[in-house]
CSV table of C-alpha atoms in Angstrom, one decimal:
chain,number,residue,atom,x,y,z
A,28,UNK,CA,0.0,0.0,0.0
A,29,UNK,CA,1.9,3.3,-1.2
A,30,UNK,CA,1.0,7.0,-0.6
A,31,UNK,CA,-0.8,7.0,-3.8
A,32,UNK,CA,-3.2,4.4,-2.8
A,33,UNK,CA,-3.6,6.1,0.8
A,34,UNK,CA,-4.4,9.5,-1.0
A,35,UNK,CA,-6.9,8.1,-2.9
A,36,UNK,CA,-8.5,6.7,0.0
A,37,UNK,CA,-8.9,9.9,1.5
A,38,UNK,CA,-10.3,11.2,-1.4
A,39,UNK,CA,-12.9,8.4,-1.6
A,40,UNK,CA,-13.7,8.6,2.0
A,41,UNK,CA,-14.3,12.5,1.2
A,42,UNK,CA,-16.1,11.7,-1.7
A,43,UNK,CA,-18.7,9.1,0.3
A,44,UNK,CA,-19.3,11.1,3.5
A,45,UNK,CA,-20.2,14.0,1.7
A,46,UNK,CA,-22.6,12.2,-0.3
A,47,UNK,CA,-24.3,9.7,2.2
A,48,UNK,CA,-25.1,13.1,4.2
A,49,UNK,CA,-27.1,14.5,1.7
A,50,UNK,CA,-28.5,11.3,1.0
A,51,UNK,CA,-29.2,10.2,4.3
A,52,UNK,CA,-30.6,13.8,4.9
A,53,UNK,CA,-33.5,12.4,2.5
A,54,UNK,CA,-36.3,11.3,4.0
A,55,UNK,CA,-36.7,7.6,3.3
A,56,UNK,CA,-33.7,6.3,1.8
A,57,UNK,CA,-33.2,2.7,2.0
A,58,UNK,CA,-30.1,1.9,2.5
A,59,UNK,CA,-29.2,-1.4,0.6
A,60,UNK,CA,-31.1,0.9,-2.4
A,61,UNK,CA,-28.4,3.7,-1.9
A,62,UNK,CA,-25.5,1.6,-1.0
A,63,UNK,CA,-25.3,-1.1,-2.8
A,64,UNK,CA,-25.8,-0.3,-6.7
A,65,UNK,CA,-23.0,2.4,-6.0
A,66,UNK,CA,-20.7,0.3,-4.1
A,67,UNK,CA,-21.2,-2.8,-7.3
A,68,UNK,CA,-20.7,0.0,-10.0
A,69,UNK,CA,-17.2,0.9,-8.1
A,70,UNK,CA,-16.6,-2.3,-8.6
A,71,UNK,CA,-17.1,-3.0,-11.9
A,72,UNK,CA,-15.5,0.3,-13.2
A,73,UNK,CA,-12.1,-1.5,-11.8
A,74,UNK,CA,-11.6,0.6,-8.7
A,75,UNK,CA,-8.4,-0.7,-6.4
A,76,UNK,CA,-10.3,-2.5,-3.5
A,77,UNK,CA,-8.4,-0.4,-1.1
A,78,UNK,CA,-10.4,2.3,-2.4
A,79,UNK,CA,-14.0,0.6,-2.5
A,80,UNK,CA,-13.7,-0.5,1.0
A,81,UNK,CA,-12.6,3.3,2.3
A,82,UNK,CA,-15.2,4.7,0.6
A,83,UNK,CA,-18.0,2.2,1.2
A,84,UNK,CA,-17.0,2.2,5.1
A,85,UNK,CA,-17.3,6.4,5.0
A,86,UNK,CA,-20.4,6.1,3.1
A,87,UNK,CA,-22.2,3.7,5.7
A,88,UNK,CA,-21.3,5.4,8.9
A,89,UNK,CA,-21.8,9.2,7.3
A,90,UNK,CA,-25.5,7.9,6.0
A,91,UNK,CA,-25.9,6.2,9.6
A,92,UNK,CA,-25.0,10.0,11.3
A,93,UNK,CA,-27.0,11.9,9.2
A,94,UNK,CA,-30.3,10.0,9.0
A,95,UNK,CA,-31.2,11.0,12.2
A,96,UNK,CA,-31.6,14.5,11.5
A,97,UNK,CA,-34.8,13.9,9.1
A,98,UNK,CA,-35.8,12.3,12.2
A,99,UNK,CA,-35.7,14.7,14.4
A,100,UNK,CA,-36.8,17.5,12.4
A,101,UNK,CA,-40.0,15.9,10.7
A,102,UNK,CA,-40.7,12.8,12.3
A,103,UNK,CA,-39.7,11.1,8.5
A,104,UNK,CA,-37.2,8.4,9.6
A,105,UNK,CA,-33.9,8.9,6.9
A,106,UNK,CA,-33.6,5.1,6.5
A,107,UNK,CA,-35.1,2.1,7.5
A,108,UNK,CA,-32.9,2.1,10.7
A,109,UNK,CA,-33.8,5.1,11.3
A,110,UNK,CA,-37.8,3.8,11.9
A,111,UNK,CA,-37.6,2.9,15.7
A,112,UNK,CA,-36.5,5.9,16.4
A,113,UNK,CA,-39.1,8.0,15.2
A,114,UNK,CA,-41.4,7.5,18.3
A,115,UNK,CA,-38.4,8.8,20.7
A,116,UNK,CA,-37.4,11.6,18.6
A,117,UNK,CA,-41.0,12.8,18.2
A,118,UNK,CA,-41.3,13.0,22.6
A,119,UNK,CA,-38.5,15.2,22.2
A,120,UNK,CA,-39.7,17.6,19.2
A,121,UNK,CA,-42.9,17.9,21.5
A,122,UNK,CA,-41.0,19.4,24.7
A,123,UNK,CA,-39.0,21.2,22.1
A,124,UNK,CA,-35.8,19.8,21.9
A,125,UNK,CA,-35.2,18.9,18.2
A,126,UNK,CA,-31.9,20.0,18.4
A,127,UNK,CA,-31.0,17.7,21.7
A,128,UNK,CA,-32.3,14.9,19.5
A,129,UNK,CA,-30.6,15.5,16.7
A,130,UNK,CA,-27.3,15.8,18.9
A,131,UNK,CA,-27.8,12.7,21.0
A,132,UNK,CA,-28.5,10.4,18.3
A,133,UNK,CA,-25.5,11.6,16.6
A,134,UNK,CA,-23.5,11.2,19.5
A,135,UNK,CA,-24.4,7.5,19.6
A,136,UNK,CA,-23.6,7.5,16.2
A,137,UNK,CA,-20.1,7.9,17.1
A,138,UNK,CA,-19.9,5.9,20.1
A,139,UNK,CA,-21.2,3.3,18.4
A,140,UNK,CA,-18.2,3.1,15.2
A,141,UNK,CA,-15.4,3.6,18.1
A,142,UNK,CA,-16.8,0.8,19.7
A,143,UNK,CA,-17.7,-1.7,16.8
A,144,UNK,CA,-14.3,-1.8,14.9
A,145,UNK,CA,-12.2,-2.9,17.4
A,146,UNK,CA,-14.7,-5.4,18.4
A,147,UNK,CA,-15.4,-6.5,14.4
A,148,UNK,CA,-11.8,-7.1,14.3
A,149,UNK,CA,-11.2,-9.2,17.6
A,150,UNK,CA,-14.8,-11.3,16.6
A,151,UNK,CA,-13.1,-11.8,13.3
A,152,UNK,CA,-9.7,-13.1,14.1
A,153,UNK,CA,-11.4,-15.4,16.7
A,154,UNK,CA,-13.6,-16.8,14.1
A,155,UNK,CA,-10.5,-17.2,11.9
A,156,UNK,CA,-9.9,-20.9,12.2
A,157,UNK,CA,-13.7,-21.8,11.4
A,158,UNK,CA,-13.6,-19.8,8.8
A,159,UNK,CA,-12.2,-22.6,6.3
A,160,UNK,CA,-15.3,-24.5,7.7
A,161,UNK,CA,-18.3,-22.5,7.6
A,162,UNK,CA,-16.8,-21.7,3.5
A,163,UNK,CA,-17.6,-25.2,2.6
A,164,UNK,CA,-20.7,-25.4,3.9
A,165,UNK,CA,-21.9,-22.2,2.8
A,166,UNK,CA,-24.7,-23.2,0.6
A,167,UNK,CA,-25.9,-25.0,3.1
A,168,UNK,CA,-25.4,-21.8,5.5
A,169,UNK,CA,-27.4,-19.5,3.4
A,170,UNK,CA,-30.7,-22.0,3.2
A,171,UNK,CA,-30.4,-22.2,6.9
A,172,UNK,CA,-29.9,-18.5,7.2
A,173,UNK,CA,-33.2,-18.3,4.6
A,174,UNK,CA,-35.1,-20.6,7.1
A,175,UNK,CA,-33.7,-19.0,10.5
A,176,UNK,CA,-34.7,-14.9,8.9
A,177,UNK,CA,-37.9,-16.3,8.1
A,178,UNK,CA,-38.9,-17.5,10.9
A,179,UNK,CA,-38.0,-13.6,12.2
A,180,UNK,CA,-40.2,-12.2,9.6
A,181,UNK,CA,-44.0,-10.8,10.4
A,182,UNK,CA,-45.1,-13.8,7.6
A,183,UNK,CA,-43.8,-16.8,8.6
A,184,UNK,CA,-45.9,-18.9,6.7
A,185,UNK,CA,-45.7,-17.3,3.3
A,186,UNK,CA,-41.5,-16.4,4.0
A,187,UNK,CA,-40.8,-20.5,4.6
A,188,UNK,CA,-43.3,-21.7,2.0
A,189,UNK,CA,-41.7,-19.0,-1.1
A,190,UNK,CA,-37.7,-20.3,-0.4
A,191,UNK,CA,-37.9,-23.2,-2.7
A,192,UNK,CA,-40.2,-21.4,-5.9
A,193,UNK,CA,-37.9,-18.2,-5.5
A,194,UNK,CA,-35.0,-20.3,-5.9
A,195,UNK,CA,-36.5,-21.9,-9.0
A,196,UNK,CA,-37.2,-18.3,-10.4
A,197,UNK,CA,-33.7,-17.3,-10.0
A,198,UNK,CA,-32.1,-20.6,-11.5
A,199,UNK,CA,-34.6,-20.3,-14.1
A,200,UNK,CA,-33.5,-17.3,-15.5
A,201,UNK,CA,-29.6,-18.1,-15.5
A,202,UNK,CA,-30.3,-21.4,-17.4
A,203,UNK,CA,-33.0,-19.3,-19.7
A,204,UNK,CA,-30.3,-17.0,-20.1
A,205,UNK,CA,-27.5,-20.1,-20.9
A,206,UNK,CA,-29.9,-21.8,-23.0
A,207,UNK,CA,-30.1,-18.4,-25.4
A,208,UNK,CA,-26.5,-18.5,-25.5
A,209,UNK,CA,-27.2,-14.6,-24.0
A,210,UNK,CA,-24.7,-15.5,-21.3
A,211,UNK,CA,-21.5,-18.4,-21.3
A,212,UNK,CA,-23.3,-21.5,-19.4
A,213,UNK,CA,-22.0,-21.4,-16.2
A,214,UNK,CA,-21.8,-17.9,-16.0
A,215,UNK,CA,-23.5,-16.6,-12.8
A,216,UNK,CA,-26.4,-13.5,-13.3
A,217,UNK,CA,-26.1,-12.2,-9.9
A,218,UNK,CA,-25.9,-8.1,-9.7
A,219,UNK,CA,-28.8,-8.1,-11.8
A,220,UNK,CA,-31.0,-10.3,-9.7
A,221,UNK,CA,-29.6,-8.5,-6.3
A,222,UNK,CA,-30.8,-5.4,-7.5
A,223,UNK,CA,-34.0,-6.6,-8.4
A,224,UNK,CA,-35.0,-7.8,-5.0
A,225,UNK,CA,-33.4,-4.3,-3.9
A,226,UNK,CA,-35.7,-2.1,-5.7
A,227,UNK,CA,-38.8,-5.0,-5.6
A,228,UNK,CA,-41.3,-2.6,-3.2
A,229,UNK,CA,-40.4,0.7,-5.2
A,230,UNK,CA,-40.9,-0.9,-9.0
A,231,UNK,CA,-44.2,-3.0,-7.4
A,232,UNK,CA,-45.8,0.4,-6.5
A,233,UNK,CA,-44.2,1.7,-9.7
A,234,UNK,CA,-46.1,-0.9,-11.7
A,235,UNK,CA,-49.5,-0.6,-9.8
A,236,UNK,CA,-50.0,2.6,-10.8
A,237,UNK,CA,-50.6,1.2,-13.9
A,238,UNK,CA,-53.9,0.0,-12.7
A,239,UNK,CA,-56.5,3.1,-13.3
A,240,UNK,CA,-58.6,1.6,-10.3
A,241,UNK,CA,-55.6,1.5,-7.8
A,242,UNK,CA,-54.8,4.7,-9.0
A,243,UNK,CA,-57.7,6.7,-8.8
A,244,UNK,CA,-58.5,5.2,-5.0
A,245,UNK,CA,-54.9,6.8,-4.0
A,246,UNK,CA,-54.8,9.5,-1.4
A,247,UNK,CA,-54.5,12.7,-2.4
A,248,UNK,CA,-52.3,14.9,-0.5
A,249,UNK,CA,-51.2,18.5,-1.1
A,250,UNK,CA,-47.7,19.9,0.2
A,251,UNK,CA,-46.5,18.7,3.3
A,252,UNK,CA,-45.6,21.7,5.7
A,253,UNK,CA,-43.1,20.8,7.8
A,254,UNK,CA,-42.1,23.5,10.3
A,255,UNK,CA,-37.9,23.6,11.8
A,256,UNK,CA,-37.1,25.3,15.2
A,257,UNK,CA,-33.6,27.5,14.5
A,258,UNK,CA,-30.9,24.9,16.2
A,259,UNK,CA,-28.4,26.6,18.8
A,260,UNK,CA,-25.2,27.4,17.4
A,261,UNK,CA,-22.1,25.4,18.8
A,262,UNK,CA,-19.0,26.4,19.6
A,263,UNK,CA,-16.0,24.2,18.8
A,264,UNK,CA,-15.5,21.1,17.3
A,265,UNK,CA,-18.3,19.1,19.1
A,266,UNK,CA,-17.6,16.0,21.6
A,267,UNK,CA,-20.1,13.7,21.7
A,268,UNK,CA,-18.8,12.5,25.3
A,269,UNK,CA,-19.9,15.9,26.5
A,270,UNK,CA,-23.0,15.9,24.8
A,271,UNK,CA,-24.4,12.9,26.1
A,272,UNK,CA,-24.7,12.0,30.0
A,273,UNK,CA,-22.6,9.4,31.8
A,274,UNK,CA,-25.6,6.5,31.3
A,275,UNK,CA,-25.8,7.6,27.9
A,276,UNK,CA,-22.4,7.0,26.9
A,277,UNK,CA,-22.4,3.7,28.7
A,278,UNK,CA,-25.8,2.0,27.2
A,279,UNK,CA,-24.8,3.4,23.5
A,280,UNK,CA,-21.3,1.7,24.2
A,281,UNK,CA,-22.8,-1.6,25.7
A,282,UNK,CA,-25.7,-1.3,23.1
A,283,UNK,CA,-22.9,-1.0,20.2
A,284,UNK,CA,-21.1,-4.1,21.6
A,285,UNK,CA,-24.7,-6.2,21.6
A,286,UNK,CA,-24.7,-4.6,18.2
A,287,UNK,CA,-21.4,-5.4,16.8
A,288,UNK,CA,-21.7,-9.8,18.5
A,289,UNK,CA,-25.1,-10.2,17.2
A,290,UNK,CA,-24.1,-9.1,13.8
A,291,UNK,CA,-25.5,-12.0,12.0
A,292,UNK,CA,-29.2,-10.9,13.4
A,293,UNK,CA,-31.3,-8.4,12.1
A,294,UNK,CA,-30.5,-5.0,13.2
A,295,UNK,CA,-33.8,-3.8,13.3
A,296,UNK,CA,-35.5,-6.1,15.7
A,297,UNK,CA,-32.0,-5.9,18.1
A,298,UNK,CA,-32.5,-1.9,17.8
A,299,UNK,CA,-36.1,-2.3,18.8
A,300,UNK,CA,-35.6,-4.9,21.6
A,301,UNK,CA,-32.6,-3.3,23.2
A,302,UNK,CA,-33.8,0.5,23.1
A,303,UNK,CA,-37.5,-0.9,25.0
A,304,UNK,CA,-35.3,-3.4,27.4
A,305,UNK,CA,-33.1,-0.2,28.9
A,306,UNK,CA,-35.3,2.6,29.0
A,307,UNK,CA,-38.7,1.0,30.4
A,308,UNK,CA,-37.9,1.9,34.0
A,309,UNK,CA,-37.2,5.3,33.5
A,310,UNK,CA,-40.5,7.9,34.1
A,311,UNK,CA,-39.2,11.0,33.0
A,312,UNK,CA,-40.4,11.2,29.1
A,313,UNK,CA,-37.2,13.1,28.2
A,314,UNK,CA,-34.7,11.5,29.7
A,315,UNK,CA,-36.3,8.3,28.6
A,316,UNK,CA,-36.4,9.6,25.4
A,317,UNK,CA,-33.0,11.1,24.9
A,318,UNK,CA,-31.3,7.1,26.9
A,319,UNK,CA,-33.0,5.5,23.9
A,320,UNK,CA,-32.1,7.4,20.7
A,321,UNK,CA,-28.4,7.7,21.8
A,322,UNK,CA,-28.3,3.6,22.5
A,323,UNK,CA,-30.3,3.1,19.2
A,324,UNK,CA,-28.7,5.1,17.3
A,325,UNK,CA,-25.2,3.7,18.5
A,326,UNK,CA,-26.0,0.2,17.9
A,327,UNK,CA,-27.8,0.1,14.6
A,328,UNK,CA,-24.0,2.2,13.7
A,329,UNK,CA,-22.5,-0.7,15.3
A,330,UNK,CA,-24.3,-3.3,13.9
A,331,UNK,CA,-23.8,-2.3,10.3
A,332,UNK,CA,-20.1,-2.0,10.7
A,333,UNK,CA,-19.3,-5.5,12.4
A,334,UNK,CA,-22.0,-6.8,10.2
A,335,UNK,CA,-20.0,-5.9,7.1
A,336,UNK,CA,-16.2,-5.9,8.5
A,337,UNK,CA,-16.7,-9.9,10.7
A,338,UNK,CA,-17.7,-11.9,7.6
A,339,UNK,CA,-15.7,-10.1,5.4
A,340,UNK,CA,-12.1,-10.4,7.2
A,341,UNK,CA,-13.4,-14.0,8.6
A,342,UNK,CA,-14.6,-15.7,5.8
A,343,UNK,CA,-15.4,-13.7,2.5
A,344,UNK,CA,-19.3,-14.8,2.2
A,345,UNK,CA,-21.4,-12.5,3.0
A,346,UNK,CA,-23.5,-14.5,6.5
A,347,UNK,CA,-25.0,-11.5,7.8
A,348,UNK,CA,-28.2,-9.1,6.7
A,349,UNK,CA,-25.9,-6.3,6.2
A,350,UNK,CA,-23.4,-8.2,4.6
A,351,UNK,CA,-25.8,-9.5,2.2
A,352,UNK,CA,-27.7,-6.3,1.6
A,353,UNK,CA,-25.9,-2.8,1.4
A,354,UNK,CA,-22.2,-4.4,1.6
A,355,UNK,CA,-23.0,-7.1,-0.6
A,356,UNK,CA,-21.4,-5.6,-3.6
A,357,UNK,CA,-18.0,-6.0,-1.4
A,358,UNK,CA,-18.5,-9.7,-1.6
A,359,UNK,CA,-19.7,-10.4,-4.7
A,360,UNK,CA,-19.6,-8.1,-7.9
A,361,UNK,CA,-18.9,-10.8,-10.8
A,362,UNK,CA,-17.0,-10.8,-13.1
A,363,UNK,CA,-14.8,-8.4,-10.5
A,364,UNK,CA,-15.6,-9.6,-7.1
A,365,UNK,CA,-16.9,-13.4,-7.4
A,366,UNK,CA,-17.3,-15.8,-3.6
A,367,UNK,CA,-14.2,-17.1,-4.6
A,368,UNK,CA,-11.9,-14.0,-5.4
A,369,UNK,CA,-13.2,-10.5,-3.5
A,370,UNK,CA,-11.4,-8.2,-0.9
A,371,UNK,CA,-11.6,-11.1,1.8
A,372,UNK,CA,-8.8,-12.5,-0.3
A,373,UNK,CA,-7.2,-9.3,-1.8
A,374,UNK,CA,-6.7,-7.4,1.2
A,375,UNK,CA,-4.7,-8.4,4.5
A,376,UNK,CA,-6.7,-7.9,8.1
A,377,UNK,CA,-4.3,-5.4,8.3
A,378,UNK,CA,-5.1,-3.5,4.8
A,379,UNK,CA,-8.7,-4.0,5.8
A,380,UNK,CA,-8.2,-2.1,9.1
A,381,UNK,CA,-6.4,0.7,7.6
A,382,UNK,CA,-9.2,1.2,4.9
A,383,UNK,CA,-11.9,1.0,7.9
A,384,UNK,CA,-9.9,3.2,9.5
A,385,UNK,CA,-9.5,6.2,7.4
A,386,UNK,CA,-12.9,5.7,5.7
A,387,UNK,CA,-14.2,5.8,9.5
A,388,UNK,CA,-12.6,8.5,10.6
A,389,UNK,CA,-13.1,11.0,7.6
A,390,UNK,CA,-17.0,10.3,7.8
A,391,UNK,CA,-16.7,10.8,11.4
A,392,UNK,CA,-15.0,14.2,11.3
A,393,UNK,CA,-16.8,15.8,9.0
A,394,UNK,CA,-20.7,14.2,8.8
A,395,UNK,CA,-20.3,14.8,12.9
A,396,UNK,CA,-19.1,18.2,12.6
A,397,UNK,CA,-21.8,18.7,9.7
A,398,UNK,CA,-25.0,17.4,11.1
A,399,UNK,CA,-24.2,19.1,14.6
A,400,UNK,CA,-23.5,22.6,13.3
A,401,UNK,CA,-25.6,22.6,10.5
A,402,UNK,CA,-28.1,19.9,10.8
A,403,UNK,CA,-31.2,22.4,10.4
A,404,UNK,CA,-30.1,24.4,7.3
A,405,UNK,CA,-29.2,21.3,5.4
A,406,UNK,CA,-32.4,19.5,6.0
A,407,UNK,CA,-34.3,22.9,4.7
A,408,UNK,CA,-32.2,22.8,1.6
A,409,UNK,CA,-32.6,19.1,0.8
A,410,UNK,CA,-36.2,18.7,2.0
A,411,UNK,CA,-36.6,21.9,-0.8
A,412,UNK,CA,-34.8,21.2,-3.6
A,413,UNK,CA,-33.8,17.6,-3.4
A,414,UNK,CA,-37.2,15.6,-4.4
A,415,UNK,CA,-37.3,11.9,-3.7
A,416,UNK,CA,-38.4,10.4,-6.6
A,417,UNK,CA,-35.3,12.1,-7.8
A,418,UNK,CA,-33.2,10.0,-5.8
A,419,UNK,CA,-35.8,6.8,-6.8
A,420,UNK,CA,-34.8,7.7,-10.6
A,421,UNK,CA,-31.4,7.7,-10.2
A,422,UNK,CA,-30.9,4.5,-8.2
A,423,UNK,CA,-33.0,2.6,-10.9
A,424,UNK,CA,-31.4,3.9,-13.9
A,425,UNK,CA,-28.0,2.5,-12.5
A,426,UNK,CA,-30.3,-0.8,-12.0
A,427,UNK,CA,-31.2,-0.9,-15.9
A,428,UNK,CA,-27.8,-0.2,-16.7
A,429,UNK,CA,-26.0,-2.8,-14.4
A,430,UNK,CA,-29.3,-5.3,-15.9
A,431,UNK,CA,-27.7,-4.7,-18.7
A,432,UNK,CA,-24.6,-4.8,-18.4
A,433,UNK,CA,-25.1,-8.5,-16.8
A,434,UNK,CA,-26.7,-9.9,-19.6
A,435,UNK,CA,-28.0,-8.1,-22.4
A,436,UNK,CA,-31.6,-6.5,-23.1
A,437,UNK,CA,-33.6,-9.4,-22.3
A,438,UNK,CA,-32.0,-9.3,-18.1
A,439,UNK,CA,-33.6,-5.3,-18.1
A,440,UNK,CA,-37.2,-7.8,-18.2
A,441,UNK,CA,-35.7,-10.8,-16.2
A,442,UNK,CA,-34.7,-8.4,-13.2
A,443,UNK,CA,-38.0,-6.2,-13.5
A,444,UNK,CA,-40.3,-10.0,-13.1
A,445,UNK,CA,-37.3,-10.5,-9.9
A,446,UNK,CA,-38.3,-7.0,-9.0
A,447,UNK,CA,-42.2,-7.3,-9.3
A,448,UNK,CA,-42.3,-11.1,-7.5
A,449,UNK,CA,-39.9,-9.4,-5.0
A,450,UNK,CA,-42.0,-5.9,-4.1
A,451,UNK,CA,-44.8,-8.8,-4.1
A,452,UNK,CA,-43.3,-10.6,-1.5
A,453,UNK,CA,-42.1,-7.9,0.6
A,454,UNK,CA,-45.3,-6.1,0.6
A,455,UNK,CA,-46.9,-9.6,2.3
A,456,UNK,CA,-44.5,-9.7,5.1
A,457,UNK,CA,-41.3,-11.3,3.9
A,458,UNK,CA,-38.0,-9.0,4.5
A,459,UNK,CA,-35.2,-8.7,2.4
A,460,UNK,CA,-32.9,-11.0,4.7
A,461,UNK,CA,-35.4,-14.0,3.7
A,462,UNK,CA,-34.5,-12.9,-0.5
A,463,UNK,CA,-30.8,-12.4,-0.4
A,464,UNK,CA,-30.5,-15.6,1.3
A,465,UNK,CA,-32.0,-17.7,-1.5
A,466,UNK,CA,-30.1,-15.7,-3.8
A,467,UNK,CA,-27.3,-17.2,-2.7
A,468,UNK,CA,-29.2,-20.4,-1.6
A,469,UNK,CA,-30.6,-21.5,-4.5
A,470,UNK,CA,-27.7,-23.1,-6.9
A,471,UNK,CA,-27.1,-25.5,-3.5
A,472,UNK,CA,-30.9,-25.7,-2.6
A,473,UNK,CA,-32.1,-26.9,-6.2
A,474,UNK,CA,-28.9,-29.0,-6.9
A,475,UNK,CA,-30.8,-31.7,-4.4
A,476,UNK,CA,-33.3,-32.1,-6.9
């Protein structure tokens, strides 16, 4: 690694923090939608790894510090990790205190990347020696994974009973796709199908529009007027151990170590259970308030980062619902990044740290410094001027392109019918976890028959 590489990793980490603010800013930004088409496109355009990695890690912790500001100021969560914080930030905006919320959950924010790294790394190099191991089994991993998500999700039922038909849809269109001699046989149609069950809710709705009926029975709704109360100025570069309390400090870091060694659960449900579980005994609204966006907020940061950095430096397969959703182009971008040959193999622990490292601490430095000075003014300017079906069109023209780019015209229409079946799916209760998993799955799960 020589100064060149190192520069451009700064630049990268520049590059993805100032973006992921603005997009996190915007209200409803999924993130495997935001994160992952960019993060396979990198890939693809023949980036140095060093560079994807730094950029991806200052993307995912900038996003995770700025989404709580929406929050705060509308009650709009800024991505789906943001949701169980809503309720919490909205006690707050009540008595007032938009600002306090917008500061605390940011402050967890940072607690919880100090925390998870180190951790990621020590739960990585003890799972090291498996790691050969859980590899050869991983077909078998990922249906199990399928199986164990689904029994997670609101529709059990339906989530069990679609693993084995979505598989067949999947390994349908690759061998459609051989047989047409569109693609080599053998050749694995992955990016395509990935994005499809990424965008699946957005292109559904898309598509039912179509319907005059469904349309026309629609809500109307004019424009949403959403008021801000002026934030007070700081002075300083902020510390986020002043801004929180003692307790706070201490259930964001012990929430961001649950986080970071149940990485392979869903982060949701953890940020849910472990936000209820440490601030039912407390009476005061505000205080109760302000213990549970800080902890939150520090371990849904935490869980993303250990989710992405454990299976990466452990074992290269992507065993985790953050590995297999917004990092997922780190694992497996083919013809670049394939199971077999991605940055679990190109890059040392030690490379991987550095990378996490500066990518870390760029988006830390100046998302922090951002969303705490300026938090209020930059949600005005983006909730103005930055629409978000904007941000919906730009995300699926880089699908139809990548669609393409996988295998010809005819993948454009095999990812829209993954899309559709997908948004079908998720719409009925089954989660993205449940998806990705027989994405991967399903070459093992149909070989039995």
């Amino acid at each position: 690694m020589d100064a060149v590489i190192i520069i451009q990793m700064i630049l990268a980490s520049i590059g993805g923090a100032v973006l992921y603010t603005l997009i996190g800013i915007a209200p409803g930004t999924d993130e495997t939608a935001v994160l992952a088409p960019v993060t396979i496109a990198l890939a693809l355009i023949g980036l140095s790894p060093y560079v994807i990695l730094a950029f991806f890690i200052s993307a995912i912790v900038a996003k995770k510090l700025s989404d709580s500001i929406p929050v705060a100021v509308a009650g709009i969560p800024g991505g789906v990790m943001a949701a169980p914080m809503v309720e919490h930030a909205m006690v707050l905006k009540q008595y007032g205190l938009p600002d306090v919320s917008i500061r605390k959950m940011a402050s967890g924010s940072v607690i919880g990347t100090i925390v998870s790294i180190p951790v990621s790394f020590l739960i990585a190099y003890m799972i090291l020696p498996v790691a050969d191991t859980l590899a050869a089994y991983s077909g078998l991993i990922f249906t199990l994974g399928a199986v164990f998500l689904a029994l997670l999700t609101r529709n059990k039922v339906l989530s069990l009973v679609m693993i084995l038909p979505f598989a067949i849809l999947i390994m349908g269109l690759r061998h459609l796709y051989w047989g047409l001699g569109i693609v080599p046989e053998g050749t694995d149609v992955f990016v395509s199908f990935f994005l499809g069950i990424t965008i699946g809710p957005i292109a559904f709705t898309l598509f039912e529009l179509l319907n005059k009926r469904v349309r026309q029975n629609m809500p109307r709704v004019g424009d949403k007027k959403i008021v801000m109360k002026k934030s007070k100025k700081e002075k300083g570069f902020p510390n986020p151990f002043k801004i929180l309390t003692g307790q706070e400090s201490l259930t964001s870091a012990i929430g961001s170590l649950l986080g970071s060694v149940t990485f392979f659960l869903t982060p949701v449900g953890m940020t849910v259970f472990w936000g209820e579980a440490i601030t039912r005994h407390i009476k005061d609204p505000v205080q109760r308030a302000s213990r549970a966006i800080s902890t939150m907020d520090g371990l849904t940061n935490a869980s993303y980062l250990s989710g992405t950095l454990i299976p990466l430096i452990a074992i290269g397969l992507p065993l985790s619902p953050m590995a297999i959703g917004p990092a997922a182009g780190l694992f497996n971008a083919p013809p670049v990044f394939t199971p077999e040959n991605n940055i679990h193999h190109l890059l040392s622990m030690g490379e991987i740290m550095t990378a996490t490292i500066i990518g870390a601490s760029i988006a830390l430095i100046l998302t922090f410094f951002v969303t705490i000075k300026f938090s209020t003014q930059i949600c005005a300017v983006v909730f103005k001027y930055i629409p978000h079906e904007a941000l919906i069109g730009l995300f699926a023209g880089l699908v139809v392109m990548l669609a393409f780019m996988d295998a010809g015209v005819l993948n454009i229409f095999g990812t829209i019918l993954v899309a559709l079946v997908a948004g079908l799916l998720y719409r009925n209760g089954v989660n993205y976890g449940v998806m990705f998993m027989v994405l991967y799955a399903a070459p093992w799960l149909l070989g039995w028959f």
